[in-house]
Amino acid sequence: MANKLQSTPRADGFRMPGEFEAHKGCWMIWPERTDNWRNGGKPAQKAFVEVAEAIAKYEEVTMCVSQTQYMAAKEMLSSNIRVVEMSNDDAWMRDVGPTFVVNDQGDVRGVDWRFNAWGGLVDGLYFPWDKDDQVAKKVCEIENIDYYSLESFVLEGGSIHSDGDGTAIVTEACLLDESRNPDLSKEEIENTLKEYLNVDKVLWLPNGIYLDETNEHVDNIVHYCAPGVLTLAWTDDETDPQYPLSKAAFDYLSNEKDAKGRTLEIHKIHIPDEVLITKEESEGVDSVDGTLPREEGDRQAASYANFYIANNAVILPLFGDEKHDNQAQETLQKIFPDRDIVGIYAREIILGGGNIHCITQQQPLG
Ligand code: KQY
């Protein structure tokens, strides 16, 4: 039985662990929205299968699938991947799933934030989003995990990173956007994070990745690899619109210390060459009023920082840019010498507006 709790993780001694800590498994959602995924979602489904199968070599994977697609997903996934039927509005488990928290006794609980499709009626990416907003609670119920539920605080899992050791990192562009919690001050938002992630310090990057449709989620520009150790999406091209955003993040992080007083070790990972939507890709997406158009030539917010850390592995998006794909793999192998670095060609995922980190949510071992 999963109970809705009235207290907070901080009051109860629970904290959000780092993604690099041990996992029980990983949760995903099957893509099928034809106004977000081209060609009826088929190419994206193949990419999601590749990601799920890669992660399943290292930890349990559960795929949540609508009733309509349930049998098709079962057919495409190996039998070691658990498939559960769950309604959804789209496929971004990082953002709609629970943020799991753990205590020192090994208990695991969930945090169920309010979800408004990355901006509600201000600049949300679809309407309605009520099914997505139910996903976190349903995951906790399936796992018999008690959960904290925030009735009005809007937040997506991709807009926070935790080092598991007292520090969280976010972007001002996303968390202070008028489409999330316009009635709260920066201090009130920070205090909510401190209470529900159980951190003592929040690092505020000004921005994320250029043209990121989530209002610049932190998980697309940086990733905690260990306490005090971060990757940062970078470009050496000073004429690229990403340059000032990454430079500002680098300067900020270089001059900050984390909650434990550490200077941060920052590993720059160069972004891939521009990923632009082709005519064929654009034509494959249903054009629906109220959702973001996918026009030929549109630049995608492609970044290697959007990787997923699994038990003993890192699942890394690749973009078919040999030079930068290789550099990203090499940098991550140095940071994670004991983990396999598994690259997956992720163009079909970035065409939907996010990447491998955005479509996964780790459940800690506790
Ligand atoms: O990047 C993410 N965390 C989600 C992106 C959502 C895009 C919807 N089109």
Coordinates of C-alpha atoms and ligand atoms in Angstrom, one line a residue:
M1 CA 0.0 0.0 0.0
A2 CA 1.3 3.5 -0.9
N3 CA 0.4 6.3 1.5
K4 CA 0.3 10.0 0.7
L5 CA 2.5 11.6 3.3
Q6 CA 1.8 15.0 4.9
S7 CA 5.4 15.8 6.1
T8 CA 8.5 16.5 3.9
P9 CA 11.6 14.4 3.0
R10 CA 13.8 16.7 5.0
A11 CA 11.7 16.4 8.1
D12 CA 11.7 12.6 7.7
G13 CA 15.4 12.2 7.0
F14 CA 15.0 11.3 3.3
R15 CA 17.2 12.8 0.5
M16 CA 17.4 12.7 -3.3
P17 CA 20.4 10.4 -4.1
G18 CA 22.8 11.1 -6.9
E19 CA 22.0 9.3 -10.1
F20 CA 25.4 7.6 -9.8
E21 CA 24.3 5.8 -6.6
A22 CA 22.9 2.2 -6.9
H23 CA 19.6 1.7 -8.7
K24 CA 16.8 -0.8 -8.3
G25 CA 15.7 -0.1 -11.8
C26 CA 14.6 2.4 -14.4
W27 CA 11.2 3.6 -15.5
M28 CA 10.2 4.7 -19.0
I29 CA 7.1 5.5 -21.0
W30 CA 6.3 4.3 -24.6
P31 CA 6.1 7.2 -27.2
E32 CA 3.1 7.4 -29.5
R33 CA 1.9 11.0 -29.8
T34 CA 1.7 11.7 -33.5
D35 CA 2.0 15.5 -33.0
N36 CA 5.3 15.0 -31.3
W37 CA 6.8 11.8 -32.8
R38 CA 7.1 11.4 -36.5
N39 CA 5.6 8.6 -38.6
G40 CA 3.1 7.6 -35.9
G41 CA 5.8 7.2 -33.4
K42 CA 7.4 4.2 -35.0
P43 CA 11.0 5.5 -35.4
A44 CA 10.9 6.8 -31.9
Q45 CA 9.6 3.5 -30.5
K46 CA 12.6 1.7 -32.1
A47 CA 14.9 4.2 -30.4
F48 CA 13.2 3.8 -27.0
V49 CA 13.5 0.0 -27.4
E50 CA 17.2 0.4 -28.0
V51 CA 17.5 2.6 -24.9
A52 CA 15.4 0.2 -22.8
E53 CA 17.3 -2.9 -24.0
A54 CA 20.7 -1.2 -23.3
I55 CA 19.7 -0.3 -19.7
A56 CA 18.1 -3.7 -19.1
K57 CA 21.6 -5.2 -19.4
Y58 CA 22.5 -3.4 -16.2
E59 CA 19.3 -3.0 -14.2
E60 CA 15.5 -3.7 -14.3
V61 CA 13.5 -1.7 -16.7
T62 CA 9.7 -1.0 -16.5
M63 CA 8.0 0.4 -19.6
C64 CA 4.7 2.1 -19.1
V65 CA 2.4 1.8 -22.1
S66 CA -1.0 3.0 -23.0
Q67 CA -3.8 0.4 -23.6
T68 CA -3.7 1.1 -27.3
Q69 CA 0.0 0.3 -27.7
Y70 CA 0.4 -2.3 -25.0
M71 CA 0.5 -5.4 -27.3
A72 CA 2.8 -3.6 -29.9
A73 CA 5.2 -2.7 -27.1
K74 CA 5.2 -6.2 -25.7
E75 CA 6.1 -7.5 -29.1
M76 CA 9.0 -5.1 -29.6
L77 CA 10.6 -5.4 -26.1
S78 CA 12.5 -8.4 -24.7
S79 CA 10.7 -10.4 -22.1
N80 CA 13.0 -9.2 -19.3
I81 CA 11.5 -5.7 -19.6
R82 CA 8.4 -5.3 -17.5
V83 CA 5.6 -3.8 -19.4
V84 CA 2.7 -2.2 -17.4
E85 CA -0.3 -0.5 -18.8
M86 CA -0.5 3.2 -17.9
S87 CA -2.3 6.1 -19.5
N88 CA -0.1 9.0 -20.5
D89 CA 0.0 12.2 -22.5
D90 CA 3.6 11.7 -23.8
A91 CA 6.7 9.8 -23.0
W92 CA 9.0 11.9 -20.7
M93 CA 9.3 9.8 -17.5
R94 CA 12.1 12.0 -16.1
D95 CA 9.6 14.9 -15.9
V96 CA 6.3 13.1 -15.0
G97 CA 7.6 10.3 -12.9
P98 CA 8.3 10.5 -9.1
T99 CA 11.6 11.9 -7.8
F100 CA 12.7 9.1 -5.5
V101 CA 14.2 9.9 -2.1
V102 CA 16.0 7.5 0.3
N103 CA 16.9 7.4 4.0
D104 CA 19.9 5.9 5.8
Q105 CA 17.9 2.8 6.6
G106 CA 17.4 2.0 2.9
D107 CA 13.8 3.0 2.7
V108 CA 12.6 4.6 -0.5
R109 CA 9.8 7.2 -1.0
G110 CA 8.6 9.3 -3.9
V111 CA 8.0 13.0 -4.5
D112 CA 5.0 13.8 -6.7
W113 CA 5.4 17.3 -8.1
R114 CA 2.7 19.1 -10.0
F115 CA 3.2 18.7 -13.8
N116 CA 1.9 21.3 -16.3
A117 CA 3.5 20.1 -19.6
W118 CA 6.4 22.5 -19.3
G119 CA 4.5 25.7 -19.0
G120 CA 0.7 25.1 -18.6
L121 CA -1.4 27.7 -20.4
V122 CA 1.6 30.1 -20.7
D123 CA 3.8 28.1 -23.0
G124 CA 3.1 24.5 -22.3
L125 CA 3.8 22.0 -25.0
Y126 CA 0.4 20.3 -25.1
F127 CA -3.0 20.3 -23.6
P128 CA -4.4 18.5 -21.6
W129 CA -1.7 17.0 -19.4
D130 CA -3.8 15.4 -16.7
K131 CA -2.8 11.8 -17.5
D132 CA 0.9 12.7 -17.2
D133 CA 0.3 14.4 -13.9
Q134 CA -1.0 11.1 -12.5
V135 CA 2.1 9.1 -13.5
A136 CA 4.2 9.7 -10.4
K137 CA 1.5 8.6 -8.1
K138 CA 0.8 5.5 -10.1
V139 CA 4.5 4.5 -10.2
C140 CA 4.6 4.8 -6.4
E141 CA 1.4 2.8 -6.1
I142 CA 2.8 0.0 -8.3
E143 CA 6.0 -0.1 -6.2
N144 CA 4.1 0.2 -2.8
I145 CA 6.2 3.3 -2.1
D146 CA 4.8 6.1 0.2
Y147 CA 5.0 9.5 -1.5
Y148 CA 5.0 13.2 -0.8
S149 CA 2.6 15.1 -3.0
L150 CA 2.9 18.8 -3.8
E151 CA -0.6 20.1 -4.7
S152 CA 0.5 23.3 -6.5
F153 CA 4.3 23.4 -6.8
V154 CA 5.1 22.8 -10.5
L155 CA 8.4 21.0 -11.3
E156 CA 9.8 18.5 -13.7
G157 CA 12.4 15.9 -12.8
G158 CA 14.6 17.1 -15.7
S159 CA 14.8 20.6 -14.1
I160 CA 16.8 19.4 -11.1
H161 CA 20.0 17.5 -10.5
S162 CA 21.2 16.3 -7.1
D163 CA 24.6 15.2 -6.0
G164 CA 23.0 13.2 -3.2
D165 CA 25.3 15.0 -0.7
G166 CA 23.6 18.3 0.0
T167 CA 23.7 20.1 -3.3
A168 CA 21.1 20.5 -6.1
I169 CA 21.6 22.3 -9.4
V170 CA 18.9 24.0 -11.5
T171 CA 18.5 26.8 -14.1
E172 CA 16.9 30.2 -13.5
A173 CA 15.5 30.1 -17.0
C174 CA 13.3 27.2 -16.1
L175 CA 12.5 27.5 -12.4
L176 CA 11.9 31.2 -12.4
D177 CA 9.9 31.2 -15.7
E178 CA 6.4 32.7 -15.2
S179 CA 4.9 29.4 -16.5
R180 CA 6.0 27.4 -13.5
N181 CA 5.5 29.0 -10.0
P182 CA 4.8 32.7 -10.8
D183 CA 3.6 33.5 -7.3
L184 CA 6.7 32.2 -5.6
S185 CA 10.0 34.1 -5.1
K186 CA 13.4 32.6 -6.0
E187 CA 13.9 32.2 -2.2
E188 CA 10.6 30.4 -1.8
I189 CA 11.4 28.0 -4.7
E190 CA 14.8 27.3 -3.3
N191 CA 13.4 26.6 0.1
T192 CA 10.9 24.1 -1.4
L193 CA 13.8 22.3 -3.1
K194 CA 15.8 22.2 0.1
E195 CA 12.8 20.7 1.9
Y196 CA 11.8 18.1 -0.7
L197 CA 15.3 17.1 -2.0
N198 CA 16.9 17.6 1.4
V199 CA 19.7 19.7 0.2
D200 CA 21.5 22.6 1.9
K201 CA 22.6 24.5 -1.2
V202 CA 21.0 25.1 -4.6
L203 CA 23.3 26.1 -7.5
W204 CA 21.5 28.4 -10.0
L205 CA 22.8 28.3 -13.6
P206 CA 21.4 31.2 -15.6
N207 CA 20.5 29.1 -18.6
G208 CA 20.4 25.7 -20.3
I209 CA 20.7 24.7 -23.9
Y210 CA 19.7 27.1 -26.7
L211 CA 16.2 26.5 -28.0
D212 CA 15.5 23.8 -25.4
E213 CA 11.6 23.7 -25.4
T214 CA 11.5 22.9 -21.7
N215 CA 12.5 26.5 -20.8
E216 CA 16.1 25.1 -20.6
H217 CA 16.1 22.2 -18.2
V218 CA 19.4 21.7 -16.3
D219 CA 19.6 18.0 -17.3
N220 CA 20.4 19.0 -20.9
I221 CA 23.4 21.2 -20.0
V222 CA 25.1 19.6 -16.9
H223 CA 25.1 16.3 -15.3
Y224 CA 26.4 15.3 -11.8
C225 CA 28.8 12.4 -12.2
A226 CA 29.9 12.3 -8.5
P227 CA 29.7 14.8 -5.6
G228 CA 31.8 17.8 -6.9
V229 CA 32.1 16.4 -10.4
L230 CA 30.1 17.7 -13.3
T231 CA 29.9 17.5 -17.1
L232 CA 29.0 20.7 -18.9
A233 CA 27.7 21.0 -22.5
W234 CA 30.2 23.3 -24.2
T235 CA 31.1 24.9 -27.6
D236 CA 34.3 26.5 -28.6
D237 CA 32.5 28.4 -31.4
E238 CA 32.0 31.9 -30.0
T239 CA 29.5 32.7 -32.7
D240 CA 27.2 29.9 -31.7
P241 CA 24.2 31.1 -29.7
Q242 CA 25.0 28.3 -27.2
Y243 CA 28.4 29.9 -26.4
P244 CA 27.3 32.6 -24.0
L245 CA 25.0 30.2 -22.2
S246 CA 27.7 27.6 -21.6
K247 CA 30.3 30.3 -20.8
A248 CA 28.0 31.8 -18.2
A249 CA 27.4 28.4 -16.7
F250 CA 31.2 27.6 -16.6
D251 CA 32.0 31.0 -15.0
Y252 CA 29.3 30.6 -12.4
L253 CA 30.3 27.0 -11.5
S254 CA 34.0 27.9 -11.4
N255 CA 33.3 30.5 -8.8
E256 CA 30.9 28.5 -6.6
K257 CA 31.5 25.8 -4.0
D258 CA 29.0 23.1 -3.2
A259 CA 27.2 22.5 0.2
K260 CA 30.2 20.6 1.5
G261 CA 32.7 23.4 0.5
R262 CA 34.1 21.6 -2.6
T263 CA 35.3 23.4 -5.6
L264 CA 33.6 21.9 -8.6
E265 CA 35.5 19.7 -11.1
I266 CA 33.9 20.7 -14.5
H267 CA 34.4 18.5 -17.6
K268 CA 33.4 20.3 -20.8
I269 CA 31.8 18.1 -23.4
H270 CA 31.5 19.8 -26.8
I271 CA 27.9 19.8 -28.3
P272 CA 27.4 18.1 -31.6
D273 CA 27.3 19.9 -34.9
E274 CA 23.9 21.4 -35.5
V275 CA 21.0 18.9 -35.6
L276 CA 18.4 20.4 -38.0
I277 CA 15.0 18.9 -38.8
T278 CA 14.8 17.6 -42.4
K279 CA 11.8 18.2 -44.7
E280 CA 10.9 14.5 -44.4
E281 CA 11.1 14.5 -40.6
S282 CA 9.0 17.7 -40.4
E283 CA 6.3 16.2 -42.7
G284 CA 6.0 13.1 -40.6
V285 CA 4.7 15.0 -37.5
D286 CA 1.0 15.8 -37.2
S287 CA 0.5 19.5 -37.1
V288 CA -1.9 20.3 -34.3
D289 CA -2.9 23.6 -32.9
G290 CA -1.5 24.2 -29.4
T291 CA 1.6 22.0 -29.9
L292 CA 5.0 23.1 -31.0
P293 CA 5.4 23.1 -34.8
R294 CA 8.3 20.9 -36.1
E295 CA 9.5 23.0 -39.1
E296 CA 12.1 21.9 -41.6
G297 CA 15.5 23.5 -40.6
D298 CA 14.6 24.0 -36.9
R299 CA 17.7 23.5 -34.7
Q300 CA 17.3 20.8 -32.0
A301 CA 18.7 21.2 -28.5
A302 CA 21.2 18.4 -28.9
S303 CA 23.6 17.8 -26.1
Y304 CA 25.6 14.9 -24.8
A305 CA 24.9 16.0 -21.2
N306 CA 21.5 14.3 -21.5
F307 CA 22.9 10.8 -20.7
Y308 CA 21.6 8.3 -18.2
I309 CA 23.7 6.8 -15.5
A310 CA 22.7 3.1 -14.9
N311 CA 24.3 0.6 -12.6
N312 CA 27.8 0.0 -14.1
A313 CA 27.0 1.9 -17.3
V314 CA 26.4 5.3 -18.9
I315 CA 23.8 5.3 -21.7
L316 CA 24.9 8.2 -24.0
P317 CA 23.0 9.9 -26.8
L318 CA 24.9 10.0 -30.1
F319 CA 24.1 12.2 -33.1
G320 CA 26.1 10.8 -36.0
D321 CA 28.7 13.5 -35.6
E322 CA 31.8 11.2 -35.5
K323 CA 34.2 13.7 -34.0
H324 CA 32.0 15.0 -31.2
D325 CA 30.4 11.6 -30.5
N326 CA 33.8 10.1 -30.0
Q327 CA 35.0 13.0 -27.8
A328 CA 31.9 12.6 -25.6
Q329 CA 32.5 8.8 -25.2
E330 CA 36.2 9.3 -24.4
T331 CA 35.5 12.1 -21.8
L332 CA 32.8 10.0 -20.1
Q333 CA 35.0 6.9 -20.1
K334 CA 37.7 8.9 -18.2
I335 CA 35.2 10.2 -15.7
F336 CA 33.6 6.7 -15.3
P337 CA 36.5 4.3 -15.6
D338 CA 34.5 1.4 -14.1
R339 CA 31.3 1.9 -16.1
D340 CA 30.6 0.8 -19.7
I341 CA 29.9 3.8 -21.9
V342 CA 27.0 2.7 -24.2
G343 CA 26.3 5.0 -27.1
I344 CA 22.9 5.0 -28.8
Y345 CA 22.0 7.0 -31.9
A346 CA 19.4 9.3 -30.5
R347 CA 18.2 11.5 -33.4
E348 CA 14.7 10.2 -33.1
I349 CA 14.5 11.1 -29.4
I350 CA 15.9 14.6 -29.8
L351 CA 13.4 15.2 -32.6
G352 CA 10.7 14.8 -29.9
G353 CA 12.3 17.6 -27.8
G354 CA 14.5 15.7 -25.3
N355 CA 16.9 12.9 -24.9
I356 CA 17.9 9.8 -23.1
H357 CA 17.9 11.4 -19.6
C358 CA 14.5 12.9 -20.2
I359 CA 12.9 9.6 -21.1
T360 CA 14.2 7.7 -18.1
Q361 CA 13.8 7.9 -14.3
Q362 CA 16.0 5.8 -12.0
Q363 CA 14.5 4.2 -8.9
P364 CA 17.3 4.0 -6.2
L365 CA 18.1 0.7 -4.5
G366 CA 17.7 2.3 -1.1
Ligands
KQY1 O1 13.5 17.3 -22.3 C1 12.6 17.0 -21.6 N1 12.8 16.7 -20.4 C2 11.2 16.8 -22.1 C3 11.0 17.4 -23.4 C4 9.6 17.5 -23.7 C5 9.4 17.8 -25.1 C6 7.9 17.6 -25.5 N2 7.8 17.8 -26.9

